[in-house]
Short mmCIF file of C-alpha atoms in Angstrom, two decimals:
data_model
loop_
_atom_site.label_atom_id
_atom_site.label_comp_id
_atom_site.label_asym_id
_atom_site.label_seq_id
_atom_site.Cartn_x
_atom_site.Cartn_y
_atom_site.Cartn_z
CA MET L 7 -91.41 -98.33 -62.92
CA LEU L 8 -87.95 -96.80 -63.14
CA GLY L 9 -87.85 -93.01 -62.91
CA ILE L 10 -85.10 -91.63 -65.15
CA GLY L 11 -83.41 -88.26 -64.87
CA TRP L 12 -81.93 -87.45 -68.29
CA PHE L 13 -78.85 -85.19 -68.40
CA SER L 14 -77.66 -83.84 -71.74
CA THR L 15 -75.92 -80.85 -73.25
CA GLY L 16 -77.96 -81.46 -76.40
CA ARG L 17 -75.05 -80.46 -78.55
CA ASP L 18 -75.75 -82.53 -81.67
CA LYS L 19 -78.18 -84.75 -83.57
CA ALA L 20 -76.89 -87.81 -81.72
CA ALA L 21 -78.21 -86.36 -78.45
CA ARG L 22 -81.68 -86.10 -79.96
CA ASP L 23 -81.51 -89.53 -81.56
CA LEU L 24 -80.49 -91.15 -78.28
CA LEU L 25 -83.40 -89.60 -76.40
CA ARG L 26 -85.80 -90.69 -79.15
CA THR L 27 -84.40 -94.23 -79.00
CA VAL L 28 -84.90 -94.58 -75.26
CA VAL L 29 -88.38 -93.01 -75.41
CA ASN L 30 -89.33 -95.49 -78.14
CA GLU L 31 -88.07 -98.39 -76.02
CA ILE L 32 -90.16 -97.12 -73.09
CA GLU L 33 -93.26 -96.69 -75.23
CA ASP L 34 -93.04 -100.19 -76.71
CA GLY L 35 -92.56 -101.75 -73.28
CA THR L 36 -88.94 -102.84 -73.61
CA ILE L 37 -87.97 -100.53 -70.73
CA ASP L 38 -90.35 -100.35 -67.77
CA GLY L 39 -89.61 -96.72 -67.01
CA LYS L 40 -90.42 -93.06 -67.53
CA ILE L 41 -88.43 -89.88 -68.12
CA SER L 42 -89.01 -87.91 -64.91
CA PHE L 43 -87.20 -84.81 -66.13
CA VAL L 44 -84.58 -83.66 -68.62
CA PHE L 45 -81.72 -81.43 -67.53
CA CYS L 46 -79.69 -79.41 -70.04
CA ASN L 47 -76.68 -77.28 -69.12
CA ARG L 48 -77.51 -74.81 -71.90
CA ASN L 49 -80.30 -72.27 -71.82
CA ARG L 50 -82.39 -71.51 -74.85
CA GLY L 51 -80.64 -69.23 -77.30
CA GLU L 52 -77.11 -70.43 -76.52
CA HIS L 53 -76.80 -72.78 -79.48
CA ALA L 54 -79.01 -73.93 -82.34
CA GLU L 55 -78.37 -77.62 -81.66
CA SER L 56 -79.32 -77.47 -77.99
CA ASP L 57 -82.41 -75.44 -78.94
CA ARG L 58 -83.43 -78.29 -81.25
CA PHE L 59 -82.87 -80.72 -78.39
CA LEU L 60 -85.05 -78.66 -76.06
CA ASP L 61 -87.74 -78.47 -78.76
CA LEU L 62 -87.74 -82.27 -78.89
CA VAL L 63 -88.04 -82.54 -75.11
CA GLU L 64 -90.97 -80.11 -75.17
CA ASN L 65 -92.66 -82.13 -77.91
CA PHE L 66 -92.39 -85.24 -75.75
CA GLY L 67 -93.91 -83.30 -72.87
CA PHE L 68 -91.14 -83.99 -70.38
CA PRO L 69 -90.34 -81.49 -67.62
CA ILE L 70 -87.26 -79.44 -68.57
CA VAL L 71 -84.66 -78.00 -66.23
CA THR L 72 -81.93 -75.78 -67.69
CA LEU L 73 -79.03 -73.90 -66.17
CA SER L 74 -76.33 -72.44 -68.39
CA SER L 75 -72.93 -73.72 -67.30
CA LYS L 76 -71.38 -71.13 -69.60
CA ASN L 77 -73.02 -68.26 -67.71
CA PHE L 78 -72.77 -69.70 -64.20
CA LYS L 79 -70.09 -67.86 -62.20
CA PRO L 80 -68.02 -67.29 -65.38
CA GLU L 81 -65.10 -65.60 -63.64
CA MET L 82 -64.73 -68.48 -61.21
CA ARG L 83 -64.90 -70.98 -64.05
CA LYS L 84 -62.28 -69.02 -66.00
CA GLU L 85 -59.97 -69.06 -63.00
CA GLY L 86 -60.63 -72.78 -62.66
CA ARG L 87 -58.94 -73.41 -66.01
CA LYS L 88 -55.67 -72.58 -64.28
CA ASN L 89 -56.51 -73.82 -60.79
CA GLU L 90 -57.96 -77.32 -60.32
CA GLU L 91 -59.21 -76.60 -56.80
CA VAL L 92 -61.18 -73.57 -57.98
CA LEU L 93 -62.67 -75.65 -60.78
CA ARG L 94 -63.61 -78.36 -58.29
CA ARG L 95 -65.47 -75.78 -56.16
CA TRP L 96 -67.16 -74.35 -59.26
CA ARG L 97 -68.48 -77.81 -60.14
CA ILE L 98 -69.85 -78.27 -56.63
CA ASP L 99 -71.53 -74.85 -56.67
CA TYR L 100 -73.05 -75.52 -60.09
CA ASP L 101 -74.29 -78.98 -59.07
CA ARG L 102 -75.87 -77.59 -55.89
CA GLU L 103 -77.75 -75.08 -57.99
CA ILE L 104 -79.14 -77.67 -60.39
CA GLU L 105 -79.94 -80.03 -57.54
CA GLU L 106 -82.37 -77.48 -56.15
CA ALA L 107 -84.04 -77.30 -59.55
CA PHE L 108 -84.77 -81.03 -59.86
CA GLU L 109 -85.39 -81.71 -56.16
CA GLY L 110 -89.15 -81.98 -56.65
CA PHE L 111 -88.98 -84.81 -59.19
CA GLU L 112 -89.12 -88.50 -58.32
CA TRP L 113 -86.34 -90.39 -60.04
CA ASP L 114 -84.30 -93.52 -59.42
CA LEU L 115 -81.48 -93.29 -61.95
CA GLY L 116 -79.67 -90.46 -63.68
CA VAL L 117 -78.44 -91.09 -67.22
CA LEU L 118 -75.73 -88.81 -68.59
CA ALA L 119 -76.39 -88.87 -72.32
CA GLY L 120 -74.06 -86.52 -74.13
CA TYR L 121 -73.62 -84.44 -70.97
CA MET L 122 -70.41 -82.52 -71.52
CA LEU L 123 -69.65 -81.51 -67.94
CA ILE L 124 -67.70 -83.38 -65.30
CA VAL L 125 -69.97 -83.96 -62.31
CA GLY L 126 -68.74 -82.74 -58.91
CA GLU L 127 -68.15 -85.27 -56.16
CA GLU L 128 -71.16 -84.21 -54.05
CA LEU L 129 -73.72 -84.87 -56.77
CA CYS L 130 -72.31 -88.21 -57.89
CA GLU L 131 -72.04 -89.40 -54.29
CA LYS L 132 -75.63 -88.43 -53.53
CA TYR L 133 -77.39 -89.71 -56.65
CA PRO L 134 -77.05 -92.86 -58.80
CA LEU L 135 -75.68 -91.54 -62.10
CA ILE L 136 -74.49 -93.60 -65.05
CA ASN L 137 -72.58 -92.57 -68.14
CA LEU L 138 -71.45 -93.94 -71.48
CA HIS L 139 -67.74 -94.07 -72.28
CA PRO L 140 -66.57 -95.02 -75.80
CA ALA L 141 -63.86 -97.48 -74.76
CA THR L 142 -63.37 -100.75 -72.92
CA PRO L 143 -63.00 -100.66 -69.12
CA ASP L 144 -59.20 -100.59 -69.40
CA GLY L 145 -59.17 -98.33 -72.46
CA PRO L 146 -58.34 -94.66 -73.00
CA LYS L 147 -60.07 -91.81 -71.17
CA GLY L 148 -61.49 -88.68 -72.76
CA SER L 149 -63.93 -87.82 -75.53
CA TRP L 150 -64.68 -90.30 -78.30
CA GLN L 151 -62.37 -88.36 -80.59
CA GLU L 152 -59.51 -88.51 -78.09
CA VAL L 153 -60.13 -92.21 -77.53
CA ILE L 154 -59.94 -93.08 -81.23
CA TRP L 155 -56.74 -91.12 -81.87
CA GLU L 156 -55.13 -92.83 -78.88
CA LEU L 157 -56.22 -96.23 -80.19
CA ILE L 158 -54.59 -95.43 -83.52
CA GLU L 159 -51.45 -94.06 -81.91
CA ASN L 160 -50.98 -97.24 -79.86
CA ARG L 161 -51.99 -99.58 -82.72
CA VAL L 162 -54.70 -101.14 -80.53
CA LYS L 163 -56.59 -103.91 -82.32
CA GLN L 164 -59.68 -104.17 -80.12
CA THR L 165 -61.88 -101.59 -78.44
CA GLY L 166 -65.41 -101.27 -77.15
CA VAL L 167 -68.03 -99.25 -75.32
CA MET L 168 -68.98 -99.26 -71.65
CA MET L 169 -71.50 -97.87 -69.19
CA HIS L 170 -70.11 -96.94 -65.81
CA LEU L 171 -71.16 -95.42 -62.53
CA VAL L 172 -70.30 -91.73 -62.40
CA THR L 173 -67.67 -90.79 -59.82
CA ALA L 174 -65.44 -87.79 -59.29
CA GLU L 175 -62.73 -89.61 -61.26
CA LEU L 176 -63.26 -89.01 -64.97
CA ASP L 177 -64.31 -92.12 -66.95
CA ARG L 178 -63.17 -94.47 -64.21
CA GLY L 179 -66.27 -95.24 -62.12
CA PRO L 180 -67.25 -98.88 -61.49
CA VAL L 181 -68.10 -100.62 -64.77
CA ILE L 182 -71.76 -101.58 -65.18
CA THR L 183 -71.93 -103.07 -68.68
CA TYR L 184 -69.64 -103.23 -71.67
CA CYS L 185 -69.11 -104.76 -75.07
CA ASP L 186 -66.05 -105.05 -77.26
CA PHE L 187 -65.27 -105.43 -80.95
CA PRO L 188 -62.18 -105.89 -83.14
CA ILE L 189 -60.68 -103.03 -85.12
CA SER L 190 -58.37 -105.24 -87.15
CA GLY L 191 -58.92 -107.70 -89.98
CA GLY L 192 -61.59 -107.42 -92.64
CA ALA L 193 -62.19 -103.85 -93.81
CA PHE L 194 -59.75 -102.58 -91.20
CA THR L 195 -56.70 -104.25 -92.78
CA SER L 196 -56.33 -101.87 -95.71
CA LEU L 197 -57.16 -98.88 -93.50
CA TRP L 198 -54.37 -99.73 -91.04
CA THR L 199 -51.98 -100.19 -93.99
CA ALA L 200 -52.92 -96.79 -95.39
CA MET L 201 -52.44 -95.21 -91.96
CA GLU L 202 -48.98 -96.72 -91.56
CA GLN L 203 -48.04 -95.34 -94.99
CA LYS L 204 -49.21 -91.87 -93.94
CA LEU L 205 -47.20 -92.07 -90.72
CA GLN L 206 -44.02 -92.73 -92.69
CA MET L 207 -44.34 -89.22 -94.12
CA ARG L 208 -46.31 -87.29 -91.48
CA SER L 209 -46.79 -87.32 -87.74
CA LEU L 210 -50.07 -88.56 -86.31
CA GLU L 211 -50.69 -85.03 -85.05
CA ASP L 212 -50.41 -83.74 -88.62
CA VAL L 213 -52.80 -86.42 -89.87
CA GLU L 214 -55.26 -85.48 -87.13
CA ASN L 215 -55.01 -81.76 -87.87
CA GLU L 216 -55.31 -82.18 -91.64
CA GLU L 217 -57.95 -84.92 -91.88
CA ASP L 218 -59.62 -84.82 -88.46
CA GLU L 219 -62.76 -87.00 -88.29
CA GLU L 220 -62.69 -87.65 -92.06
CA GLU L 221 -59.61 -89.88 -91.82
CA PRO L 222 -60.84 -93.29 -93.12
CA LEU L 223 -59.51 -95.48 -90.29
CA PHE L 224 -60.82 -93.01 -87.73
CA LYS L 225 -64.24 -93.01 -89.42
CA GLU L 226 -64.45 -96.80 -89.52
CA ILE L 227 -63.61 -97.15 -85.84
CA ARG L 228 -66.20 -94.51 -84.98
CA LYS L 229 -68.84 -96.21 -87.13
CA HIS L 230 -68.45 -99.52 -85.29
CA GLY L 231 -68.44 -97.87 -81.87
CA LEU L 232 -71.44 -95.66 -82.58
CA ALA L 233 -73.46 -98.64 -83.78
CA ARG L 234 -73.07 -100.19 -80.33
CA GLU L 235 -73.62 -97.14 -78.14
CA PHE L 236 -77.41 -96.89 -78.34
CA PRO L 237 -78.06 -100.64 -77.86
CA LEU L 238 -75.71 -100.73 -74.87
CA ILE L 239 -77.41 -97.74 -73.23
CA VAL L 240 -80.85 -99.29 -73.79
CA GLN L 241 -79.79 -102.69 -72.43
CA THR L 242 -78.18 -101.09 -69.38
CA ILE L 243 -81.25 -99.01 -68.50
CA LYS L 244 -83.37 -102.12 -68.99
CA GLN L 245 -81.23 -104.05 -66.48
CA PHE L 246 -82.01 -101.38 -63.87
CA ALA L 247 -85.70 -101.20 -64.82
CA ASP L 248 -86.05 -105.00 -64.54
CA GLY L 249 -84.47 -104.96 -61.08
CA ASN L 250 -81.39 -106.93 -62.12
CA LEU L 251 -79.08 -104.07 -61.15
CA GLU L 252 -79.13 -101.56 -58.29
CA ILE L 253 -76.76 -98.93 -56.97
CA GLU L 254 -76.29 -98.86 -53.21
CA ASP L 255 -73.78 -96.63 -51.42
CA GLY L 256 -71.81 -96.16 -54.61
CA GLU L 257 -71.59 -99.88 -55.35
CA LEU L 258 -73.21 -101.88 -58.11
CA ILE L 259 -75.47 -104.65 -56.80
CA ALA L 260 -76.59 -107.55 -58.98
CA LYS L 261 -79.12 -109.94 -57.43
CA GLY L 262 -78.05 -109.02 -53.93
CA GLU L 263 -74.31 -109.28 -54.50
CA THR L 264 -71.68 -106.67 -55.31
CA LEU L 265 -70.78 -106.80 -58.99
CA THR L 266 -67.17 -106.20 -59.93
CA GLY L 267 -65.98 -105.91 -63.50
CA GLY L 268 -69.42 -105.30 -64.99
CA TYR L 269 -71.63 -107.37 -67.30
CA CYS L 270 -70.18 -108.28 -70.67
CA LEU L 271 -72.97 -107.81 -73.22
CA THR L 272 -70.92 -108.32 -76.38
CA ASP L 273 -73.09 -111.14 -77.73
CA ASP L 274 -76.34 -109.29 -76.98
CA ILE L 275 -75.13 -106.09 -78.60
CA ASP L 276 -73.75 -107.88 -81.66
CA ASN L 277 -77.14 -109.55 -82.11
CA ALA L 278 -78.92 -106.22 -81.70
CA ILE L 279 -76.96 -104.56 -84.49
#
């Protein structure tokens, strides 16, 4: 049975829905695993959304570990906004602190599920951690919002979602699994046309500032990506639980051999949705 360490900031409903989804898959036998502990980088009382997330974890009966990143060495973190080396040391100090807190739990795989911190190099080198990124392996870095605006800016016609091994390099660890989907043709055609008409009169920055996540093309891209995120996470965890994938010395091993490029699960994910 796969022991899972679950890392989340718990910042929105999606964080709760994702945990529920994986717990349901464990309970119905799809994933041969258990949640060994849940770590949240917000303490109770910091935000209503993360409090709701912690309530859910308590209802499931999972062990909870919390350590407020906001309140951890705040002066050092503030200085780190202007000094990358200071920020790097802050991350290491923070990770060492949380490592002590979950040291007593038995777990095989850490899943970053809406975890809004960059992990320091010591933690990601010591433990097998995986993360979702809302783009294809060669796609944009950053948050899902940043990814979508960059896709629009560059008139990209295909995107996707991937799971990757967490490394010190943001969103660029070895790819584990991925799927892709078109963002052109069909319902997208009129949305791209409308966007091009807007861009004749306004800059993309103005469109982003004025319409934000309500912009129709943006919303449609997000809808298709979000529909694939949960199935991809579930399928990836299942691959580890079934013994098809392992992480050894920072490398992805599939059936005894090093896997490069990751598994393409486009057909499986399309069937799942």
